[in-house]
PDB file of C-alpha atoms in Angstrom:
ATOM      1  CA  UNK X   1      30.039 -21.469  -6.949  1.00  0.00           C
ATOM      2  CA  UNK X   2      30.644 -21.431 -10.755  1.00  0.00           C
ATOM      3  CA  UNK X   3      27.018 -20.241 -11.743  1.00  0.00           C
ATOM      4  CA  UNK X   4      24.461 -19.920  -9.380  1.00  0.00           C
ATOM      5  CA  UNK X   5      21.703 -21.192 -12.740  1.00  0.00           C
ATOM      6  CA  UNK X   6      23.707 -24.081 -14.466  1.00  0.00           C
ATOM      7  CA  UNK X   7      20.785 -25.914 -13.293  1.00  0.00           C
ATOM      8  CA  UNK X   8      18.920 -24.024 -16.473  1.00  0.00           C
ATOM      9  CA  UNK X   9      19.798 -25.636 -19.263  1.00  0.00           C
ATOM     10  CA  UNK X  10      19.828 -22.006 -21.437  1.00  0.00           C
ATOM     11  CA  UNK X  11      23.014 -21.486 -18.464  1.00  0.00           C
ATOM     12  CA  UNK X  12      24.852 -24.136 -19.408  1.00  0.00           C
ATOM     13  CA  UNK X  13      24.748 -24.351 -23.459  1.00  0.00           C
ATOM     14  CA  UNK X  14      26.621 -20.912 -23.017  1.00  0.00           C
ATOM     15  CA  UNK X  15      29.365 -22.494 -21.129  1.00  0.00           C
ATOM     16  CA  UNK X  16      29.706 -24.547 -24.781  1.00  0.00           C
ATOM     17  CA  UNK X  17      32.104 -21.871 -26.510  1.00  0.00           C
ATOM     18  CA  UNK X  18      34.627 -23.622 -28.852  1.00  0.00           C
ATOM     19  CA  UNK X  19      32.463 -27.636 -28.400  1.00  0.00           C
ATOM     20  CA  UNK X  20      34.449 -29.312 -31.028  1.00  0.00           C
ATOM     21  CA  UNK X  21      31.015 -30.912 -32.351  1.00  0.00           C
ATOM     22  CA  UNK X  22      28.603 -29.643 -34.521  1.00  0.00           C
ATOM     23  CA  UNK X  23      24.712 -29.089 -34.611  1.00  0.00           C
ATOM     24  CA  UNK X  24      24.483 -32.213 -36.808  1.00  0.00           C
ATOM     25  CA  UNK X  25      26.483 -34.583 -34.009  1.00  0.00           C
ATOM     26  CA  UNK X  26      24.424 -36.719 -31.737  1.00  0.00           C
ATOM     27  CA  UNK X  27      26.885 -35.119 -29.202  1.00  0.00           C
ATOM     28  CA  UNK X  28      26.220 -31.155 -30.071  1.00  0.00           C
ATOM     29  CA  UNK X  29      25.881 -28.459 -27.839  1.00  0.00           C
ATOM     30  CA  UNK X  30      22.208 -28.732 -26.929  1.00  0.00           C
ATOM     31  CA  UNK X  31      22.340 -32.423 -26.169  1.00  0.00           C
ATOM     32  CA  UNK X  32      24.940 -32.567 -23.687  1.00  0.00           C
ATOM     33  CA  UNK X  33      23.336 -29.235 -21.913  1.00  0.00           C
ATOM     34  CA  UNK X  34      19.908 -31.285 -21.720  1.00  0.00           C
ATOM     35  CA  UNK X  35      21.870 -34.485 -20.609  1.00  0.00           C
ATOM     36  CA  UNK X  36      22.919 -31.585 -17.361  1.00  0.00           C
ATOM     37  CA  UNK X  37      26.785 -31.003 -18.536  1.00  0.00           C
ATOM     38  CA  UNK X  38      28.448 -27.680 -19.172  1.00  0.00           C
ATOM     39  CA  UNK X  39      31.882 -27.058 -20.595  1.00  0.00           C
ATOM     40  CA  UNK X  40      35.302 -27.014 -18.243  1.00  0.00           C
ATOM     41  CA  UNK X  41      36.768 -26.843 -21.166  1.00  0.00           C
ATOM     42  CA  UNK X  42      40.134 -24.566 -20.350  1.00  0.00           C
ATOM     43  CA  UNK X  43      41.894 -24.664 -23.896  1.00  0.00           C
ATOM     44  CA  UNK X  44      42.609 -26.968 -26.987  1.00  0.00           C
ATOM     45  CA  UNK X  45      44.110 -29.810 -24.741  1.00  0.00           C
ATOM     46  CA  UNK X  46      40.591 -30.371 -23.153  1.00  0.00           C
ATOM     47  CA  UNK X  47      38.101 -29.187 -25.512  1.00  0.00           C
ATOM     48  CA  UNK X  48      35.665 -31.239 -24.759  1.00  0.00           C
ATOM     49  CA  UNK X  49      35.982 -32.183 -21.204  1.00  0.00           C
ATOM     50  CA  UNK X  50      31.955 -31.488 -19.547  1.00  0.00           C
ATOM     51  CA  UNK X  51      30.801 -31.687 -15.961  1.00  0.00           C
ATOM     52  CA  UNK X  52      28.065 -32.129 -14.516  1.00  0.00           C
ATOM     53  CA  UNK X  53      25.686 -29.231 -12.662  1.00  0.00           C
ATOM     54  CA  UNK X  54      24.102 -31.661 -10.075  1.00  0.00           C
ATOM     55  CA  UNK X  55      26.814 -34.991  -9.667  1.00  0.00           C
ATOM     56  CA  UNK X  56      29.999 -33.138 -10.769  1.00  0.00           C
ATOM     57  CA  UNK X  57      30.699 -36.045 -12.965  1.00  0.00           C
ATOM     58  CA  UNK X  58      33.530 -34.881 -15.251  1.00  0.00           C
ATOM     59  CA  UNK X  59      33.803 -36.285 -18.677  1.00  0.00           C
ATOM     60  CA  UNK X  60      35.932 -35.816 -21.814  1.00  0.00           C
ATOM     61  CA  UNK X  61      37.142 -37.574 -24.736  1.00  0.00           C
ATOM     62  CA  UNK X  62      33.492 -37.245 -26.122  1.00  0.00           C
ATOM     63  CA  UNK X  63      33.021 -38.803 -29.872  1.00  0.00           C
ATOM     64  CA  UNK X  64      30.926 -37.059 -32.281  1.00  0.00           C
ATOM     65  CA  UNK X  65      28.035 -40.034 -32.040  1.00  0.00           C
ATOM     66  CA  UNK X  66      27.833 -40.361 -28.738  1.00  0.00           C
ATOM     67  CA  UNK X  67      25.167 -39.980 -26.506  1.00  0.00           C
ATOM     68  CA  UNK X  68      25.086 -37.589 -23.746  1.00  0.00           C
ATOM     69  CA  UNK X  69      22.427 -39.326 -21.694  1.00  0.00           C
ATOM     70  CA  UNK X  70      23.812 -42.502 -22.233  1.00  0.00           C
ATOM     71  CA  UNK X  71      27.306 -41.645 -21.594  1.00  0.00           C
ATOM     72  CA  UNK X  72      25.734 -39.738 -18.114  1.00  0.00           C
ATOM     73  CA  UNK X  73      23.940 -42.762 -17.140  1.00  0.00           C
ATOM     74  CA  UNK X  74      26.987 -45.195 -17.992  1.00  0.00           C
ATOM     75  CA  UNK X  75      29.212 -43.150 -15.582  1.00  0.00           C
ATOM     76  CA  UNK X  76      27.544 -41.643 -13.141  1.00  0.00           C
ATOM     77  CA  UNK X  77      24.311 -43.798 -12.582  1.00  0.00           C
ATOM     78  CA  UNK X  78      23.239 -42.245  -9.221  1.00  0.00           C
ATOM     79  CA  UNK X  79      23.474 -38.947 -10.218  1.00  0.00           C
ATOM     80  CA  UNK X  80      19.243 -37.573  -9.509  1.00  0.00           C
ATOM     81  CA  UNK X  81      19.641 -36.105 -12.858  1.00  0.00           C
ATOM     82  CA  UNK X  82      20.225 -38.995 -14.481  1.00  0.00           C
ATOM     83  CA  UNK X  83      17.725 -41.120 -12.932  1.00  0.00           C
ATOM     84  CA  UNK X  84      14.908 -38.532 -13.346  1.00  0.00           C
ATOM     85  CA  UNK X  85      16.090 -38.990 -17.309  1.00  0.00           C
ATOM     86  CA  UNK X  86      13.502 -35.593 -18.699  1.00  0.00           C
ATOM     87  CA  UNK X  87      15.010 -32.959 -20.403  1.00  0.00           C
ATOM     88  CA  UNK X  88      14.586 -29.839 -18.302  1.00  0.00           C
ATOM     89  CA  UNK X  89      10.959 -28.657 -20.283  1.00  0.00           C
ATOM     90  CA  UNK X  90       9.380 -32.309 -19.255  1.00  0.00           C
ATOM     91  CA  UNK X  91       9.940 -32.139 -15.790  1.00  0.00           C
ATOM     92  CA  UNK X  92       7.281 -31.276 -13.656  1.00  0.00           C
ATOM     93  CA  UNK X  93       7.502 -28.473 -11.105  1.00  0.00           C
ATOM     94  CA  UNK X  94       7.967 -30.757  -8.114  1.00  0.00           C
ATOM     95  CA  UNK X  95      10.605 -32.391 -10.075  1.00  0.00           C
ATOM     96  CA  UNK X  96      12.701 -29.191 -11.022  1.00  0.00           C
ATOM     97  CA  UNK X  97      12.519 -27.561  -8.067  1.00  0.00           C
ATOM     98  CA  UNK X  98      13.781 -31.147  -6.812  1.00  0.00           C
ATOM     99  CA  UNK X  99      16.928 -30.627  -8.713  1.00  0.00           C
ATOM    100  CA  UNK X 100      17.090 -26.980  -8.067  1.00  0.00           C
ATOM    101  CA  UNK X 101      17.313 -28.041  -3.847  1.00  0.00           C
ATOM    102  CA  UNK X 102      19.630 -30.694  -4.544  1.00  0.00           C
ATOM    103  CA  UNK X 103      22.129 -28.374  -6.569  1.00  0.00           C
ATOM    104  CA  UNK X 104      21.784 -25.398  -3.836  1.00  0.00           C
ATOM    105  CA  UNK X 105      22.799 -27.856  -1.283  1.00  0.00           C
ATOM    106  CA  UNK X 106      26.046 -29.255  -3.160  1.00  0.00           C
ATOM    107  CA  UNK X 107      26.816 -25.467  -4.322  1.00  0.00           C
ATOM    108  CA  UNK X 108      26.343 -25.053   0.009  1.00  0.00           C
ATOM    109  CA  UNK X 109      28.381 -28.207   0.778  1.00  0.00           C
ATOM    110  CA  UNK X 110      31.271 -27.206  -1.871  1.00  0.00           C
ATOM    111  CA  UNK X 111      31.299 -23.579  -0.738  1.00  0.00           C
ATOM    112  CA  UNK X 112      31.690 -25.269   2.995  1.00  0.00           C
ATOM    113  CA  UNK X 113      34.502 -27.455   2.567  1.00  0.00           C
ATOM    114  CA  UNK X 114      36.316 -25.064   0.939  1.00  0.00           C
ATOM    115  CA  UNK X 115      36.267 -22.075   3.146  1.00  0.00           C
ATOM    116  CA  UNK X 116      36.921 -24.957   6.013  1.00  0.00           C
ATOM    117  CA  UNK X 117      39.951 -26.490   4.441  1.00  0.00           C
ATOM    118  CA  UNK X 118      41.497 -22.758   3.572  1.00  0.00           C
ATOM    119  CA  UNK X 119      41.135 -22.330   7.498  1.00  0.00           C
ATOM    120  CA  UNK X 120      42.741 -25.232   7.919  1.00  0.00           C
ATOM    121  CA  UNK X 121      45.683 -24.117   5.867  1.00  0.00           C
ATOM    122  CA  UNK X 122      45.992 -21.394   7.411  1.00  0.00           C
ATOM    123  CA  UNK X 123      46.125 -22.988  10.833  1.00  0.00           C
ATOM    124  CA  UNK X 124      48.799 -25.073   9.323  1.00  0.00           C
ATOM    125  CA  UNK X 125      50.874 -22.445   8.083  1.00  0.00           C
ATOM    126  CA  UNK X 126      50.900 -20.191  11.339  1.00  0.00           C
ATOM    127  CA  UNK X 127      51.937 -23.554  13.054  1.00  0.00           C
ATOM    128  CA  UNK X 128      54.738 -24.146  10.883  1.00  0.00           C
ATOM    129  CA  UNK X 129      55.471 -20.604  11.458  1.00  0.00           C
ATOM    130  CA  UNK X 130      55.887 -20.897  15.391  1.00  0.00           C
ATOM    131  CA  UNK X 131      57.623 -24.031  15.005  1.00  0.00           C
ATOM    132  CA  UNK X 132      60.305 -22.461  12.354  1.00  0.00           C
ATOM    133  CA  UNK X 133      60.273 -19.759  14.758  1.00  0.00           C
ATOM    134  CA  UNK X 134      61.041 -21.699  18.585  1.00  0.00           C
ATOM    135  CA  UNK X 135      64.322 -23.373  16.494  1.00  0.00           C
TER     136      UNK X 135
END
């Protein structure tokens, strides 16, 4: 799990450390965190590249005018985020804690696959081992 909050939108404008877009930019910090993305950002080469907290829609090759909501909705139009379409402090409680559930149960699903595919590596490898082994 990369943050157990990014659902808070305070959690994921501090993922925005070196957002190549100022406070002026229809595509600034505080937008995109409202829109649900935080920075993946891993160095200069991908700058700007955002994901998604709920969908996991990844996104870079932002433009200073565009819009974060937009841009969400364009590619990733099922995401519940997107189709609630409030900024975190307009969404009523049922709502958020709506979100909240859905985003504990893909951090639950994620966390599952993962610990079941290393096991399944594993397997694999002590297989390979016996076989390299009985030659």
């Amino acid at each position: 799990m990369e943050s157990a909050s990014l659902y808070l939108v305070d959690e994921r404008i501090k993922t925005f450390k070196n957002w190549p877009f100022s406070d002026k930019d229809k595509c600034n910090v505080r937008n995109m965190a409202e829109a649900g993305f935080y920075s993946v950002a891993t160095g200069d080469d991908d700058a700007d590249a955002a994901k998604c907290f709920l969908c996991g829609k990844e996104l870079d090759g932002w433009e200073a005018t565009d819009d974060p909501w937009a841009e969400h909705k364009s590619h990733a139009a099922q995401c519940a985020f997107v189709q609630l379409g409030k900024k975190e402090n307009d969404l009523m409680l049922s709502e958020f804690l709506s979100v909240v559930q859905q985003y504990m149960i893909n951090e639950t699903t994620k966390r599952f696959a993962t610990n079941a595919k290393e096991k399944i590596d594993e397997n694999a490898k002590l297989i390979r081992r016996r076989i390299m082994a009985s030659k």
